[in-house]
């Protein structure tokens, strides 16, 4: 018997978003990890908001929604708000009921400054790492460091001399025509008018120069989880400087190892690592390597070189899933916050795949 196509909607619904999400859905363990981390951050949230006045949108809901934006590659906050309005899975993850109204997209911009100045992304990442440590997933002896370029939200036409007046528009609601061919442009004489903190940088010889920042991660070698991050301006020494900063923040006084690629094979950097009680498992250059037989003769050196390649999986996930190939924000502080939150999201996905939290 053919069923009737009834268009009239029911007046009441007795199903909640919780009942519509399968118990085996991959977001369930991530929700558990996120809720545990946000509960630990509750005292921090309490200090960020006034004790009087109209209740705000819960910061826990805002952060969960930003995690969804990263996990589901949502390109804008306008589209994120649209998805939150009709997507039951997203409503469940954020903690919204079926009847709750969705906030305006400008809420993210208004709350971003409050969130940025409180290091919430760093604390959230540390809380996720604490959960991984409790599950026995973290190594406290062996690490890998690496950096990657993050293209900024600015075009090369915006890279102009610092002492030059901006060009006049030719009309037609178009950007001014700029002819920079044959002209030498350097970071000490030029700056982007769109994102002045970005720098012109190229990855290597024969590569095109782009306006970008540089993101750095410190990965533990047991399961490839991110334990620390940095975001800096793109310079020739930024990778080594960020690596030293993250190495000095490794807890404990015991000797550890840090693997890295050939770009870190510099005598000054290797000596600085050794002064921090760190054994540098850096890939050797063909000529003039600072790594000698004291390091390469040990079997652990070969293991570190093999494990080091896993850090590229982190950058690959960030640039494809988290959409960090080209930054959505302008300014080092905002991109740094997003980079750290994306690292935390990667850790949660990785921990879920390792079976840390039961899906039920």
CSV table of N, CA and C in Angstrom, one decimal, residues 110-263:
chain,number,residue,atom,x,y,z
A,110,UNK,N,32.7,39.9,17.9
A,110,UNK,CA,32.6,40.7,19.2
A,110,UNK,C,33.3,39.9,20.3
A,111,UNK,N,33.2,38.6,20.3
A,111,UNK,CA,33.8,37.8,21.4
A,111,UNK,C,35.3,37.4,21.1
A,112,UNK,N,35.7,37.6,19.9
A,112,UNK,CA,37.1,37.2,19.5
A,112,UNK,C,38.2,37.9,20.4
A,113,UNK,N,38.0,39.2,20.6
A,113,UNK,CA,39.0,39.9,21.3
A,113,UNK,C,39.1,39.4,22.8
A,114,UNK,N,37.9,39.1,23.4
A,114,UNK,CA,37.9,38.6,24.7
A,114,UNK,C,38.6,37.2,24.8
A,115,UNK,N,38.4,36.4,23.8
A,115,UNK,CA,39.0,35.1,23.8
A,115,UNK,C,40.5,35.1,23.5
A,116,UNK,N,40.9,36.1,22.6
A,116,UNK,CA,42.3,36.1,22.2
A,116,UNK,C,43.2,36.5,23.3
A,117,UNK,N,42.7,37.4,24.2
A,117,UNK,CA,43.6,37.9,25.2
A,117,UNK,C,43.6,37.0,26.4
A,118,UNK,N,43.0,35.9,26.4
A,118,UNK,CA,43.0,35.0,27.6
A,118,UNK,C,43.7,33.7,27.3
A,119,UNK,N,44.3,33.5,26.1
A,119,UNK,CA,45.1,32.3,25.8
A,119,UNK,C,44.2,31.0,26.0
A,120,UNK,N,42.9,31.2,25.6
A,120,UNK,CA,42.0,30.0,25.8
A,120,UNK,C,42.4,28.9,24.9
A,121,UNK,N,42.9,29.2,23.7
A,121,UNK,CA,43.3,28.1,22.7
A,121,UNK,C,44.5,27.3,23.3
A,122,UNK,N,45.4,28.0,23.9
A,122,UNK,CA,46.6,27.3,24.5
A,122,UNK,C,46.2,26.4,25.7
A,123,UNK,N,45.3,27.0,26.5
A,123,UNK,CA,44.8,26.2,27.7
A,123,UNK,C,44.0,25.0,27.2
A,124,UNK,N,43.2,25.2,26.1
A,124,UNK,CA,42.4,24.1,25.6
A,124,UNK,C,43.3,23.0,25.1
A,125,UNK,N,44.3,23.4,24.3
A,125,UNK,CA,45.3,22.4,23.8
A,125,UNK,C,45.9,21.6,25.0
A,126,UNK,N,46.3,22.3,26.0
A,126,UNK,CA,47.0,21.7,27.1
A,126,UNK,C,46.0,20.7,27.8
A,127,UNK,N,44.8,21.1,27.9
A,127,UNK,CA,43.8,20.2,28.6
A,127,UNK,C,43.6,18.9,27.7
A,128,UNK,N,43.6,19.1,26.4
A,128,UNK,CA,43.5,17.9,25.6
A,128,UNK,C,44.7,17.0,25.7
A,129,UNK,N,45.9,17.6,25.8
A,129,UNK,CA,47.1,16.9,26.0
A,129,UNK,C,47.1,16.2,27.3
A,130,UNK,N,46.5,16.8,28.3
A,130,UNK,CA,46.5,16.1,29.6
A,130,UNK,C,45.6,14.8,29.5
A,131,UNK,N,44.5,14.9,28.8
A,131,UNK,CA,43.7,13.7,28.6
A,131,UNK,C,44.5,12.6,27.8
A,132,UNK,N,45.3,13.0,26.9
A,132,UNK,CA,46.1,12.1,26.1
A,132,UNK,C,47.2,11.4,27.0
A,133,UNK,N,47.7,12.3,27.9
A,133,UNK,CA,48.7,11.8,28.8
A,133,UNK,C,48.1,10.8,29.8
A,134,UNK,N,46.9,11.1,30.3
A,134,UNK,CA,46.2,10.2,31.2
A,134,UNK,C,45.9,8.8,30.6
A,135,UNK,N,45.7,8.9,29.2
A,135,UNK,CA,45.5,7.6,28.5
A,135,UNK,C,46.8,6.9,28.1
A,136,UNK,N,47.9,7.5,28.4
A,136,UNK,CA,49.2,6.8,28.1
A,136,UNK,C,49.6,7.0,26.6
A,137,UNK,N,49.1,8.1,26.0
A,137,UNK,CA,49.4,8.2,24.6
A,137,UNK,C,50.6,9.1,24.3
A,138,UNK,N,51.1,9.9,25.3
A,138,UNK,CA,52.2,10.8,25.1
A,138,UNK,C,53.5,10.3,25.5
A,139,UNK,N,54.5,10.6,24.7
A,139,UNK,CA,55.9,10.3,25.1
A,139,UNK,C,56.5,11.6,25.7
A,140,UNK,N,57.2,11.5,26.8
A,140,UNK,CA,57.8,12.6,27.4
A,140,UNK,C,59.3,12.6,27.2
A,141,UNK,N,59.8,11.8,26.3
A,141,UNK,CA,61.2,11.7,26.0
A,141,UNK,C,61.6,12.0,24.5
A,142,UNK,N,60.7,11.8,23.6
A,142,UNK,CA,61.1,11.9,22.2
A,142,UNK,C,60.0,12.8,21.5
A,143,UNK,N,60.6,13.8,20.8
A,143,UNK,CA,59.7,14.8,20.1
A,143,UNK,C,60.3,15.1,18.7
A,144,UNK,N,59.4,15.8,17.9
A,144,UNK,CA,59.8,16.2,16.6
A,144,UNK,C,59.3,17.7,16.4
A,145,UNK,N,60.1,18.5,15.8
A,145,UNK,CA,59.7,19.9,15.5
A,145,UNK,C,59.7,20.2,14.1
A,146,UNK,N,58.8,21.0,13.6
A,146,UNK,CA,58.8,21.4,12.2
A,146,UNK,C,57.9,22.6,12.0
A,147,UNK,N,58.1,23.3,10.9
A,147,UNK,CA,57.3,24.5,10.6
A,147,UNK,C,56.7,24.4,9.2
A,148,UNK,N,55.7,25.2,9.0
A,148,UNK,CA,55.1,25.3,7.7
A,148,UNK,C,54.6,26.7,7.4
A,149,UNK,N,54.5,27.1,6.1
A,149,UNK,CA,54.0,28.4,5.7
A,149,UNK,C,52.5,28.5,5.7
A,150,UNK,N,51.9,29.5,6.2
A,150,UNK,CA,50.5,29.8,6.1
A,150,UNK,C,50.3,31.1,5.4
A,151,UNK,N,49.7,31.0,4.2
A,151,UNK,CA,49.6,32.1,3.3
A,151,UNK,C,48.5,33.1,4.0
A,152,UNK,N,48.8,34.3,4.0
A,152,UNK,CA,48.0,35.3,4.6
A,152,UNK,C,46.9,35.8,3.7
A,153,UNK,N,45.8,36.4,4.3
A,153,UNK,CA,44.7,36.9,3.5
A,153,UNK,C,45.0,38.2,2.9
A,154,UNK,N,46.0,38.3,2.0
A,154,UNK,CA,46.4,39.5,1.4
A,154,UNK,C,47.1,39.2,0.1
A,155,UNK,N,46.9,40.0,-0.9
A,155,UNK,CA,47.4,39.8,-2.2
A,155,UNK,C,48.8,40.5,-2.4
A,156,UNK,N,49.5,40.1,-3.4
A,156,UNK,CA,50.8,40.7,-3.6
A,156,UNK,C,50.7,42.2,-4.0
A,157,UNK,N,49.5,42.6,-4.5
A,157,UNK,CA,49.3,44.0,-4.9
A,157,UNK,C,49.3,44.9,-3.7
A,158,UNK,N,49.0,44.3,-2.5
A,158,UNK,CA,49.0,45.1,-1.3
A,158,UNK,C,50.3,45.3,-0.7
A,159,UNK,N,51.4,44.7,-1.2
A,159,UNK,CA,52.7,44.8,-0.7
A,159,UNK,C,53.4,46.0,-1.4
A,160,UNK,N,53.4,47.1,-0.7
A,160,UNK,CA,53.8,48.4,-1.3
A,160,UNK,C,54.9,49.0,-0.4
A,161,UNK,N,55.6,50.0,-1.0
A,161,UNK,CA,56.6,50.7,-0.2
A,161,UNK,C,56.0,51.4,1.0
A,162,UNK,N,56.7,51.3,2.1
A,162,UNK,CA,56.2,51.9,3.3
A,162,UNK,C,56.0,53.4,3.3
A,163,UNK,N,56.9,54.1,2.5
A,163,UNK,CA,56.8,55.5,2.4
A,163,UNK,C,56.1,56.0,1.2
A,164,UNK,N,55.3,55.2,0.6
A,164,UNK,CA,54.6,55.6,-0.7
A,164,UNK,C,53.2,55.8,-0.4
A,165,UNK,N,52.6,56.8,-1.0
A,165,UNK,CA,51.1,57.0,-0.9
A,165,UNK,C,50.4,55.9,-1.7
A,166,UNK,N,49.3,55.4,-1.2
A,166,UNK,CA,48.5,54.4,-1.9
A,166,UNK,C,48.0,54.8,-3.2
A,167,UNK,N,48.1,54.0,-4.2
A,167,UNK,CA,47.7,54.3,-5.6
A,167,UNK,C,46.2,54.7,-5.7
A,168,UNK,N,45.9,55.5,-6.6
A,168,UNK,CA,44.5,56.0,-6.8
A,168,UNK,C,43.7,55.0,-7.6
A,169,UNK,N,42.5,54.7,-7.2
A,169,UNK,CA,41.7,53.7,-8.0
A,169,UNK,C,41.3,54.3,-9.3
A,170,UNK,N,41.3,53.4,-10.3
A,170,UNK,CA,40.9,53.8,-11.7
A,170,UNK,C,39.4,53.8,-11.9
A,171,UNK,N,38.6,53.6,-10.9
A,171,UNK,CA,37.2,53.6,-11.0
A,171,UNK,C,36.6,52.2,-11.3
A,172,UNK,N,35.3,52.1,-11.4
A,172,UNK,CA,34.7,50.9,-11.8
A,172,UNK,C,34.7,49.9,-10.6
A,173,UNK,N,34.8,50.4,-9.4
A,173,UNK,CA,34.7,49.5,-8.2
A,173,UNK,C,35.8,48.4,-8.2
A,174,UNK,N,36.9,48.8,-8.8
A,174,UNK,CA,38.0,47.8,-8.9
A,174,UNK,C,39.2,48.3,-8.1
A,175,UNK,N,40.1,47.4,-7.7
A,175,UNK,CA,41.3,47.7,-7.0
A,175,UNK,C,42.2,48.5,-7.9
A,176,UNK,N,43.0,49.4,-7.4
A,176,UNK,CA,44.0,50.2,-8.2
A,176,UNK,C,44.9,49.3,-8.9
A,177,UNK,N,45.2,49.6,-10.2
A,177,UNK,CA,46.2,48.9,-11.0
A,177,UNK,C,47.6,49.1,-10.5
A,178,UNK,N,48.3,48.1,-10.1
A,178,UNK,CA,49.7,48.2,-9.6
A,178,UNK,C,50.6,47.3,-10.5
A,179,UNK,N,51.6,48.0,-11.0
A,179,UNK,CA,52.6,47.3,-11.8
A,179,UNK,C,53.9,47.2,-11.0
A,180,UNK,N,54.2,46.0,-10.5
A,180,UNK,CA,55.4,45.8,-9.7
A,180,UNK,C,56.4,44.9,-10.4
A,181,UNK,N,56.2,44.7,-11.7
A,181,UNK,CA,57.2,43.9,-12.4
A,181,UNK,C,58.5,44.6,-12.6
A,182,UNK,N,59.6,43.9,-12.4
A,182,UNK,CA,60.9,44.5,-12.5
A,182,UNK,C,61.4,45.3,-11.3
A,183,UNK,N,60.5,45.4,-10.3
A,183,UNK,CA,60.9,46.2,-9.1
A,183,UNK,C,61.3,45.3,-8.0
A,184,UNK,N,62.3,45.7,-7.2
A,184,UNK,CA,62.7,44.9,-6.1
A,184,UNK,C,61.9,45.2,-4.9
A,185,UNK,N,61.3,44.2,-4.3
A,185,UNK,CA,60.5,44.4,-3.1
A,185,UNK,C,61.1,43.6,-1.9
A,186,UNK,N,61.3,44.3,-0.8
A,186,UNK,CA,61.9,43.6,0.3
A,186,UNK,C,61.1,43.9,1.6
A,187,UNK,N,61.2,43.1,2.5
A,187,UNK,CA,60.4,43.3,3.8
A,187,UNK,C,60.8,44.5,4.6
A,188,UNK,N,62.1,44.9,4.4
A,188,UNK,CA,62.5,46.1,5.2
A,188,UNK,C,62.1,47.4,4.6
A,189,UNK,N,61.7,47.4,3.3
A,189,UNK,CA,61.2,48.6,2.6
A,189,UNK,C,59.7,48.6,2.2
A,190,UNK,N,59.1,47.4,2.2
A,190,UNK,CA,57.8,47.2,1.8
A,190,UNK,C,56.9,46.5,2.9
A,191,UNK,N,55.6,46.7,2.8
A,191,UNK,CA,54.7,46.1,3.8
A,191,UNK,C,53.4,46.0,3.1
A,192,UNK,N,52.6,45.0,3.6
A,192,UNK,CA,51.3,44.8,3.0
A,192,UNK,C,50.3,45.8,3.8
A,193,UNK,N,49.5,46.5,3.0
A,193,UNK,CA,48.6,47.4,3.6
A,193,UNK,C,47.4,46.6,4.1
A,194,UNK,N,47.2,45.4,3.7
A,194,UNK,CA,46.1,44.6,4.1
A,194,UNK,C,46.4,43.9,5.4
A,195,UNK,N,47.6,43.3,5.5
A,195,UNK,CA,48.0,42.6,6.7
A,195,UNK,C,49.5,43.0,7.0
A,196,UNK,N,49.8,44.1,7.6
A,196,UNK,CA,51.1,44.6,7.8
A,196,UNK,C,52.1,43.7,8.5
A,197,UNK,N,51.5,42.7,9.3
A,197,UNK,CA,52.4,41.8,10.1
A,197,UNK,C,52.9,40.7,9.2
A,198,UNK,N,52.3,40.4,8.1
A,198,UNK,CA,52.8,39.3,7.2
A,198,UNK,C,54.1,39.8,6.5
A,199,UNK,N,54.8,38.8,6.0
A,199,UNK,CA,56.1,39.0,5.4
A,199,UNK,C,56.2,38.2,4.1
A,200,UNK,N,56.9,38.8,3.1
A,200,UNK,CA,57.1,38.2,1.9
A,200,UNK,C,58.2,37.1,2.0
A,201,UNK,N,57.9,35.9,1.7
A,201,UNK,CA,58.8,34.8,2.0
A,201,UNK,C,58.6,33.7,0.9
A,202,UNK,N,59.7,33.0,0.6
A,202,UNK,CA,59.6,31.8,-0.3
A,202,UNK,C,60.2,30.6,0.4
A,203,UNK,N,59.6,29.5,0.0
A,203,UNK,CA,60.0,28.2,0.7
A,203,UNK,C,61.4,27.8,0.3
A,204,UNK,N,61.8,28.1,-0.9
A,204,UNK,CA,63.1,27.6,-1.3
A,204,UNK,C,63.5,28.2,-2.7
A,205,UNK,N,64.6,27.9,-3.2
A,205,UNK,CA,65.1,28.4,-4.4
A,205,UNK,C,64.2,27.9,-5.6
A,206,UNK,N,63.8,28.8,-6.4
A,206,UNK,CA,62.9,28.5,-7.5
A,206,UNK,C,61.5,28.5,-7.2
A,207,UNK,N,61.1,28.8,-5.9
A,207,UNK,CA,59.7,28.9,-5.5
A,207,UNK,C,59.3,30.3,-5.5
A,208,UNK,N,58.0,30.5,-5.7
A,208,UNK,CA,57.4,31.8,-5.7
A,208,UNK,C,57.3,32.4,-4.3
A,209,UNK,N,57.5,33.7,-4.2
A,209,UNK,CA,57.4,34.4,-2.9
A,209,UNK,C,56.0,34.7,-2.6
A,210,UNK,N,55.5,34.5,-1.4
A,210,UNK,CA,54.2,34.8,-1.0
A,210,UNK,C,54.2,35.6,0.4
A,211,UNK,N,53.1,36.3,0.6
A,211,UNK,CA,52.9,36.9,1.9
A,211,UNK,C,52.3,35.8,2.8
A,212,UNK,N,53.0,35.6,3.9
A,212,UNK,CA,52.7,34.5,4.8
A,212,UNK,C,53.2,34.7,6.2
A,213,UNK,N,52.7,33.8,7.0
A,213,UNK,CA,53.2,33.6,8.4
A,213,UNK,C,53.8,32.2,8.4
A,214,UNK,N,54.4,31.8,9.6
A,214,UNK,CA,55.0,30.5,9.7
A,214,UNK,C,54.5,29.9,11.0
A,215,UNK,N,53.8,28.7,10.8
A,215,UNK,CA,53.3,27.9,12.0
A,215,UNK,C,54.3,26.8,12.3
A,216,UNK,N,54.4,26.6,13.6
A,216,UNK,CA,55.4,25.6,14.1
A,216,UNK,C,54.7,24.7,15.1
A,217,UNK,N,55.0,23.4,15.1
A,217,UNK,CA,54.4,22.4,16.1
A,217,UNK,C,55.6,21.6,16.7
A,218,UNK,N,55.3,21.2,17.9
A,218,UNK,CA,56.2,20.3,18.6
A,218,UNK,C,55.3,19.0,18.8
A,219,UNK,N,55.8,17.9,18.1
A,219,UNK,CA,55.0,16.7,18.1
A,219,UNK,C,55.7,15.6,19.0
A,220,UNK,N,55.0,14.9,19.8
A,220,UNK,CA,55.6,13.8,20.5
A,220,UNK,C,55.6,12.6,19.6
A,221,UNK,N,56.6,11.7,19.7
A,221,UNK,CA,56.8,10.7,18.7
A,221,UNK,C,56.0,9.4,18.9
A,222,UNK,N,55.4,9.2,20.0
A,222,UNK,CA,54.7,7.9,20.3
A,222,UNK,C,53.5,7.7,19.4
A,223,UNK,N,52.6,8.7,19.3
A,223,UNK,CA,51.4,8.7,18.5
A,223,UNK,C,51.2,9.9,17.6
A,224,UNK,N,52.2,10.7,17.5
A,224,UNK,CA,52.1,11.9,16.6
A,224,UNK,C,51.1,12.9,17.0
A,225,UNK,N,51.0,13.2,18.3
A,225,UNK,CA,50.1,14.3,18.8
A,225,UNK,C,50.9,15.6,19.0
A,226,UNK,N,50.2,16.7,18.8
A,226,UNK,CA,50.8,18.0,19.0
A,226,UNK,C,50.8,18.4,20.5
A,227,UNK,N,51.9,18.7,21.0
A,227,UNK,CA,52.0,19.1,22.4
A,227,UNK,C,52.3,20.6,22.6
A,228,UNK,N,52.7,21.3,21.5
A,228,UNK,CA,52.9,22.7,21.6
A,228,UNK,C,52.9,23.3,20.2
A,229,UNK,N,52.6,24.6,20.2
A,229,UNK,CA,52.6,25.3,18.9
A,229,UNK,C,53.1,26.7,19.0
A,230,UNK,N,53.5,27.3,17.9
A,230,UNK,CA,53.9,28.7,17.8
A,230,UNK,C,53.5,29.2,16.5
A,231,UNK,N,53.2,30.5,16.4
A,231,UNK,CA,53.0,31.1,15.1
A,231,UNK,C,53.9,32.4,15.1
A,232,UNK,N,54.7,32.5,14.0
A,232,UNK,CA,55.6,33.6,14.0
A,232,UNK,C,55.6,34.3,12.6
A,233,UNK,N,56.3,35.4,12.5
A,233,UNK,CA,56.5,35.9,11.1
A,233,UNK,C,57.5,35.0,10.4
A,234,UNK,N,57.3,35.0,9.1
A,234,UNK,CA,58.1,34.1,8.2
A,234,UNK,C,59.5,34.8,8.0
A,235,UNK,N,60.5,34.2,8.6
A,235,UNK,CA,61.9,34.6,8.4
A,235,UNK,C,62.8,33.4,8.3
A,236,UNK,N,64.0,33.6,7.9
A,236,UNK,CA,64.9,32.5,7.7
A,236,UNK,C,65.3,31.8,9.0
A,237,UNK,N,65.2,32.4,10.1
A,237,UNK,CA,65.6,31.8,11.4
A,237,UNK,C,64.4,31.5,12.3
A,238,UNK,N,63.1,31.7,11.8
A,238,UNK,CA,62.0,31.6,12.6
A,238,UNK,C,61.8,30.1,13.1
A,239,UNK,N,62.1,29.2,12.2
A,239,UNK,CA,61.9,27.8,12.6
A,239,UNK,C,62.8,27.4,13.8
A,240,UNK,N,64.0,27.8,13.7
A,240,UNK,CA,65.0,27.4,14.8
A,240,UNK,C,64.6,28.1,16.1
A,241,UNK,N,64.2,29.4,15.9
A,241,UNK,CA,63.9,30.2,17.1
A,241,UNK,C,62.7,29.6,17.8
A,242,UNK,N,61.7,29.2,17.0
A,242,UNK,CA,60.4,28.7,17.6
A,242,UNK,C,60.7,27.3,18.2
A,243,UNK,N,61.6,26.5,17.6
A,243,UNK,CA,62.0,25.2,18.1
A,243,UNK,C,62.6,25.3,19.5
A,244,UNK,N,63.5,26.3,19.6
A,244,UNK,CA,64.2,26.5,20.9
A,244,UNK,C,63.2,26.9,22.0
A,245,UNK,N,62.3,27.8,21.6
A,245,UNK,CA,61.2,28.2,22.5
A,245,UNK,C,60.4,27.1,23.0
A,246,UNK,N,60.0,26.2,22.1
A,246,UNK,CA,59.1,25.1,22.5
A,246,UNK,C,60.0,24.0,23.3
A,247,UNK,N,61.2,23.9,22.9
A,247,UNK,CA,62.1,22.9,23.6
A,247,UNK,C,62.3,23.3,25.0
A,248,UNK,N,62.4,24.6,25.3
A,248,UNK,CA,62.7,25.1,26.6
A,248,UNK,C,61.4,25.0,27.5
A,249,UNK,N,60.2,24.8,26.9
A,249,UNK,CA,59.0,24.7,27.6
A,249,UNK,C,58.6,23.2,27.9
A,250,UNK,N,59.4,22.3,27.4
A,250,UNK,CA,59.2,20.9,27.7
A,250,UNK,C,59.3,20.7,29.2
A,251,UNK,N,58.3,20.1,29.9
A,251,UNK,CA,58.4,20.0,31.3
A,251,UNK,C,59.4,18.9,31.7
A,252,UNK,N,60.0,19.1,32.9
A,252,UNK,CA,61.0,18.1,33.4
A,252,UNK,C,62.4,18.6,33.2
A,253,UNK,N,63.3,17.9,33.8
A,253,UNK,CA,64.8,18.2,33.7
A,253,UNK,C,65.5,17.0,33.0
A,254,UNK,N,64.8,16.0,32.7
A,254,UNK,CA,65.5,14.8,32.1
A,254,UNK,C,65.9,15.1,30.6
A,255,UNK,N,66.7,14.3,30.1
A,255,UNK,CA,67.2,14.5,28.7
A,255,UNK,C,66.1,14.0,27.7
A,256,UNK,N,65.9,14.7,26.7
A,256,UNK,CA,64.9,14.4,25.7
A,256,UNK,C,65.6,14.5,24.3
A,257,UNK,N,64.9,13.9,23.3
A,257,UNK,CA,65.4,14.0,21.9
A,257,UNK,C,64.4,14.8,21.1
A,258,UNK,N,64.9,15.6,20.1
A,258,UNK,CA,64.1,16.3,19.2
A,258,UNK,C,64.6,16.1,17.8
A,259,UNK,N,63.7,15.6,17.0
A,259,UNK,CA,64.0,15.3,15.6
A,259,UNK,C,63.6,16.5,14.7
A,260,UNK,N,64.3,16.7,13.6
A,260,UNK,CA,64.0,17.8,12.7
A,260,UNK,C,64.6,17.6,11.4
A,261,UNK,N,64.2,18.3,10.4
A,261,UNK,CA,64.7,18.1,9.0
A,261,UNK,C,66.1,18.9,8.9
A,262,UNK,N,66.6,18.9,7.6
A,262,UNK,CA,67.9,19.5,7.4
A,262,UNK,C,67.9,21.0,7.6
A,263,UNK,N,66.8,21.6,7.5
A,263,UNK,CA,66.7,23.1,7.7
A,263,UNK,C,67.2,23.5,9.1
